Protein backbone atom coordinates (compact mmCIF):
# COMPACT_ATOMS: atom_id res chain seq x y z
CA MET A 1 27.61 92.33 121.21
CA GLN A 2 29.69 90.34 123.66
CA ILE A 3 32.06 89.46 120.85
CA VAL A 4 32.50 93.16 120.04
CA LYS A 5 33.17 93.97 123.70
CA LYS A 6 35.61 91.11 123.92
CA TRP A 7 37.55 92.27 120.87
CA GLY A 8 37.42 95.84 122.17
CA LEU A 9 38.99 94.78 125.46
CA LEU A 10 41.66 92.82 123.63
CA PHE A 11 42.36 95.83 121.42
CA LEU A 12 42.76 98.13 124.45
CA LEU A 13 44.98 95.58 126.15
CA PHE A 14 47.13 95.39 123.01
CA ILE A 15 47.47 99.18 122.86
CA TYR A 16 48.42 99.31 126.54
CA CYS A 17 51.05 96.60 126.19
CA ALA A 18 52.44 98.16 123.04
CA GLY A 19 52.66 101.50 124.84
CA CYS A 20 54.58 99.91 127.69
CA SER A 21 56.99 98.25 125.26
CA SER A 22 57.52 101.50 123.33
CA GLN A 23 58.15 103.42 126.48
CA GLN A 24 60.71 100.86 127.59
CA VAL A 25 62.51 100.88 124.24
CA PHE A 26 62.69 104.67 123.96
CA SER A 27 63.76 105.17 127.54
CA ASP A 28 66.56 102.59 127.30
CA LYS A 29 68.16 103.88 124.09
CA PRO A 30 69.07 107.41 125.23
CA GLU A 31 70.47 105.99 128.45
CA ARG A 32 72.88 103.73 126.57
CA GLN A 33 73.91 106.56 124.23
CA THR A 34 74.54 108.94 127.10
CA LYS A 35 76.65 106.39 128.90
CA HIS A 36 78.73 105.72 125.77
CA ALA A 37 79.19 109.45 125.16
CA SER A 38 80.35 110.05 128.71
CA GLN A 39 82.88 107.21 128.46
CA GLN A 40 84.23 108.55 125.19
CA SER A 41 84.46 112.06 126.59
CA ALA A 42 86.33 110.89 129.68
CA GLU A 43 88.76 108.89 127.54
CA ASP A 44 89.39 111.84 125.22
CA PHE A 45 90.17 114.31 128.00
CA LEU A 46 91.93 112.13 130.54
CA PRO A 47 95.50 113.55 130.77
CA LYS A 48 98.18 111.07 129.74
CA ASP A 49 101.86 110.43 130.44
CA ILE A 50 103.88 111.13 127.30
CA HIS A 51 107.27 109.53 126.68
CA VAL A 52 109.48 111.45 124.23
CA LEU A 53 112.60 110.10 122.53
CA ALA A 54 114.80 112.63 120.73
CA LEU A 55 117.21 111.36 118.06
CA GLY A 56 119.64 113.13 115.79
CA ASP A 57 122.43 115.63 115.53
CA SER A 58 123.54 118.79 117.33
CA LEU A 59 120.14 120.45 116.92
CA THR A 60 118.63 117.66 119.00
CA GLU A 61 121.49 118.00 121.49
CA GLY A 62 120.82 121.76 121.72
CA VAL A 63 124.23 123.10 120.64
CA GLY A 64 124.14 126.89 120.53
CA ASP A 65 121.51 127.33 123.23
CA ARG A 66 123.26 129.85 125.49
CA GLN A 67 120.44 129.59 128.02
CA GLY A 68 121.11 125.88 128.54
CA ARG A 69 117.44 124.94 128.23
CA GLY A 70 117.96 121.89 126.04
CA GLY A 71 117.46 123.52 122.65
CA TYR A 72 114.14 122.96 120.93
CA VAL A 73 113.57 119.62 122.71
CA GLY A 74 113.67 121.16 126.19
CA ARG A 75 111.45 124.04 125.14
CA LEU A 76 108.99 121.68 123.46
CA GLN A 77 108.82 119.60 126.63
CA GLN A 78 107.69 122.66 128.59
CA ARG A 79 105.00 123.41 126.01
CA LEU A 80 103.75 119.83 126.02
CA LYS A 81 103.44 119.92 129.81
CA GLN A 82 100.88 122.71 129.42
CA HIS A 83 98.78 120.77 126.91
CA LYS A 84 95.32 119.87 128.21
CA GLY A 85 95.69 116.21 127.23
CA VAL A 86 99.06 115.71 128.90
CA ARG A 87 99.76 114.83 132.54
CA THR A 88 103.55 114.34 132.48
CA VAL A 89 106.30 114.47 129.84
CA SER A 90 109.47 112.40 130.16
CA VAL A 91 112.31 112.93 127.66
CA VAL A 92 115.25 110.77 126.63
CA ASN A 93 117.58 112.89 124.48
CA LEU A 94 120.11 110.92 122.39
CA GLY A 95 121.18 113.83 120.21
CA LYS A 96 124.88 113.94 119.36
CA ARG A 97 126.85 116.65 117.65
CA GLY A 98 128.18 115.78 114.19
CA LEU A 99 125.87 112.82 113.64
CA GLN A 100 125.02 111.86 110.07
CA LEU A 101 122.06 109.78 108.97
CA ASN A 102 124.06 106.60 108.36
CA GLN A 103 125.29 106.82 111.98
CA LEU A 104 121.76 107.05 113.35
CA ASP A 105 121.10 103.37 112.58
CA ALA A 106 123.51 102.33 115.33
CA VAL A 107 121.84 104.66 117.83
CA VAL A 108 118.44 103.17 117.02
CA HIS A 109 119.65 99.57 117.37
CA GLN A 110 121.29 100.37 120.71
CA HIS A 111 118.14 101.90 122.18
CA VAL A 112 115.30 99.63 121.04
CA ALA A 113 113.76 99.60 124.52
CA GLN A 114 113.42 103.39 124.54
CA ILE A 115 111.93 103.31 121.03
CA LYS A 116 109.32 100.75 122.06
CA ARG A 117 108.32 102.90 125.03
CA ALA A 118 108.11 106.21 123.16
CA ASP A 119 104.89 107.97 122.25
CA LEU A 120 106.75 110.72 120.37
CA ILE A 121 110.04 110.29 118.50
CA LEU A 122 111.65 113.60 117.50
CA MET A 123 114.43 113.78 114.91
CA THR A 124 116.76 116.37 113.40
CA ILE A 125 119.17 114.97 110.84
CA GLY A 126 120.68 115.93 107.49
CA GLY A 127 122.67 119.09 108.17
CA ASN A 128 125.91 117.16 108.58
CA ASP A 129 125.14 115.11 105.47
CA ILE A 130 124.99 118.33 103.46
CA MET A 131 128.19 119.59 105.11
CA LYS A 132 129.90 116.35 104.09
CA VAL A 133 129.16 117.20 100.45
CA VAL A 134 130.49 120.72 101.01
CA ARG A 135 133.74 119.55 102.60
CA SER A 136 134.33 116.83 100.00
CA HIS A 137 133.71 119.03 96.96
CA PHE A 138 134.28 122.57 98.18
CA PHE A 139 136.05 123.78 95.03
CA ASN A 140 133.70 122.10 92.56
CA LEU A 141 130.32 122.24 94.26
CA SER A 142 127.29 121.89 92.03
CA TYR A 143 123.57 121.38 92.36
CA GLU A 144 123.93 117.94 90.76
CA LEU A 145 126.22 116.75 93.57
CA PHE A 146 123.66 117.69 96.20
CA ALA A 147 120.82 116.13 94.19
CA LYS A 148 122.72 112.84 93.88
CA GLU A 149 123.46 112.73 97.61
CA GLN A 150 119.85 113.61 98.43
CA LYS A 151 118.63 110.44 96.74
CA ARG A 152 120.98 108.34 98.86
CA PHE A 153 119.85 110.27 101.93
CA ALA A 154 116.19 109.50 101.14
CA GLU A 155 116.95 105.78 100.79
CA ARG A 156 118.74 105.71 104.15
CA LEU A 157 115.92 107.67 105.78
CA ASP A 158 113.38 105.18 104.46
CA HIS A 159 115.40 102.30 105.93
CA LEU A 160 115.65 104.08 109.29
CA LEU A 161 111.91 104.79 109.46
CA ALA A 162 111.14 101.17 108.59
CA THR A 163 113.35 100.03 111.48
CA ILE A 164 111.71 102.41 113.95
CA HIS A 165 108.22 101.61 112.73
CA ALA A 166 108.85 97.88 113.07
CA ALA A 167 109.93 98.37 116.70
CA ASN A 168 107.03 100.69 117.56
CA PRO A 169 104.28 101.14 114.96
CA ASP A 170 102.21 103.29 117.36
CA ALA A 171 104.82 105.98 118.01
CA THR A 172 104.44 109.31 116.22
CA ILE A 173 107.66 110.25 114.41
CA VAL A 174 108.37 113.96 113.98
CA LEU A 175 111.15 114.98 111.59
CA VAL A 176 112.27 118.61 111.73
CA GLY A 177 113.43 119.77 108.33
CA LEU A 178 116.58 121.62 107.31
CA TYR A 179 117.09 125.37 107.19
CA ASN A 180 119.69 127.37 105.26
CA PRO A 181 122.55 128.80 107.31
CA PHE A 182 124.82 128.86 104.26
CA SER A 183 123.69 132.04 102.49
CA SER A 184 126.85 133.93 103.45
CA SER A 185 129.29 130.99 103.72
CA LEU A 186 128.50 129.36 100.34
CA PRO A 187 128.27 132.23 97.85
CA ASN A 188 129.52 129.92 95.06
CA ILE A 189 126.30 127.90 95.28
CA PRO A 190 123.50 130.32 94.43
CA GLU A 191 121.08 127.36 94.28
CA ILE A 192 121.60 126.47 97.95
CA ASN A 193 118.01 127.43 98.82
CA LYS A 194 116.82 125.12 96.08
CA VAL A 195 119.06 122.37 97.49
CA ILE A 196 117.54 122.75 100.97
CA ASP A 197 114.03 122.69 99.50
CA GLN A 198 114.83 119.54 97.53
CA TRP A 199 116.13 117.72 100.62
CA ASN A 200 113.12 118.80 102.69
CA ASN A 201 110.65 117.76 100.01
CA GLY A 202 112.39 114.42 99.57
CA SER A 203 112.28 113.70 103.30
CA ASN A 204 108.63 114.69 103.47
CA GLN A 205 107.79 112.28 100.66
CA VAL A 206 109.55 109.43 102.49
CA LEU A 207 107.56 110.13 105.66
CA LYS A 208 104.30 109.92 103.72
CA HIS A 209 104.94 106.20 103.18
CA TYR A 210 104.47 105.60 106.91
CA ASP A 211 101.62 106.08 109.34
CA CYS A 212 102.00 108.36 112.35
CA THR A 213 104.61 110.68 110.85
CA ILE A 214 104.85 114.48 110.81
CA PHE A 215 107.27 116.63 108.82
CA VAL A 216 107.97 120.08 110.25
CA ASN A 217 109.40 122.61 107.79
CA VAL A 218 111.38 125.33 109.60
CA LYS A 219 113.33 126.76 106.67
CA ASP A 220 111.20 129.89 106.39
CA LEU A 221 111.84 130.71 110.04
CA PHE A 222 115.56 131.22 109.38
CA ASP A 223 115.41 133.00 106.02
CA ASN A 224 117.26 136.31 106.37
CA ARG A 225 117.36 135.90 110.17
CA ASP A 226 121.00 135.92 111.26
CA ASP A 227 119.80 136.94 114.73
CA MET A 228 118.49 133.38 115.17
CA LEU A 229 121.90 131.75 114.67
CA TYR A 230 124.63 131.03 117.20
CA SER A 231 128.03 132.70 116.86
CA ASP A 232 129.23 129.83 114.65
CA GLU A 233 126.63 130.92 112.06
CA PHE A 234 125.42 127.34 111.71
CA HIS A 235 123.50 126.27 114.82
CA PRO A 236 120.39 128.01 116.13
CA ASN A 237 120.73 130.16 119.22
CA GLU A 238 118.10 130.32 121.95
CA ILE A 239 115.87 132.49 119.73
CA GLY A 240 116.11 129.98 116.90
CA TYR A 241 115.38 127.03 119.16
CA GLU A 242 112.36 128.80 120.60
CA GLN A 243 110.97 129.30 117.09
CA ILE A 244 111.57 125.63 116.20
CA ALA A 245 109.86 124.44 119.39
CA ARG A 246 106.88 126.65 118.68
CA ARG A 247 106.57 125.38 115.10
CA VAL A 248 106.81 121.74 116.19
CA TYR A 249 104.25 122.26 118.95
CA ASP A 250 101.83 123.94 116.54
CA LYS A 251 102.11 120.92 114.26
CA LEU A 252 101.53 118.52 117.15
CA LYS A 253 98.41 120.42 118.20
CA LYS A 254 96.98 119.96 114.71
CA HIS A 255 97.61 116.21 114.89
CA GLU A 256 96.98 115.55 118.58
CA GLU A 257 94.71 112.60 117.79
CA MET A 258 97.81 110.90 116.39
CA TRP A 259 100.17 111.12 119.37
CA LEU A 260 97.59 111.20 122.18
CA ARG A 261 95.28 108.45 120.93
CA ARG A 262 97.26 105.45 122.22
CA SER A 263 99.91 106.83 124.52
CA LYS A 264 101.22 104.18 126.86
CA GLN A 265 100.29 104.53 130.51
């Protein structure tokens, strides 16, 4: 009988100790999870300082913006400032009218420090490369000429992206595609829309070889919209730049984990 009582007391003691251990285990686990969740939440929503570097041609410079608001880059900056994950937005704009892709290499090499600091690198390039084909072969333009030049353009773009990515693999690179302002000025090339599509698709394919890249197609915005062009019938006006900025911002919102995830403080 004493043996039974003894084992009974040991059994109760075991149950009591086990209960204490269980209670300790279950009470600790939620506490650690809650703490981790709160840290993650704070990190996700803490506003960040975003450094933007704009590279490219006259569209980056903002030529044709009669309001003087910096083209699509200036308008995009204002939109980014309103984003919930952004505290401040600083912009370095290196856009230059008339720039072709092969001239952009020199700009990149001269501004490595700005590239290393950038969270977002915006680019517009290619319009002057197409115009070079037009000026060189105006009286014998053909789809084949544009297709041949597009392949060279894609090779140069790949080299440029490799250079930028080597300097700053964490920066998000945004390339704004080409639109067609030539519908009235190049009636002898009925395939010009097909040419623009080919160049855009080729650039998009090059970007897919690299992490942290976004291609923004704006061609549809300008189709049959002469009211969005400047008086030179080539550059966007303030309406056109507003539409480009909106399209770029919409793309950035869809990929905010890319450009907000490791922005430099």
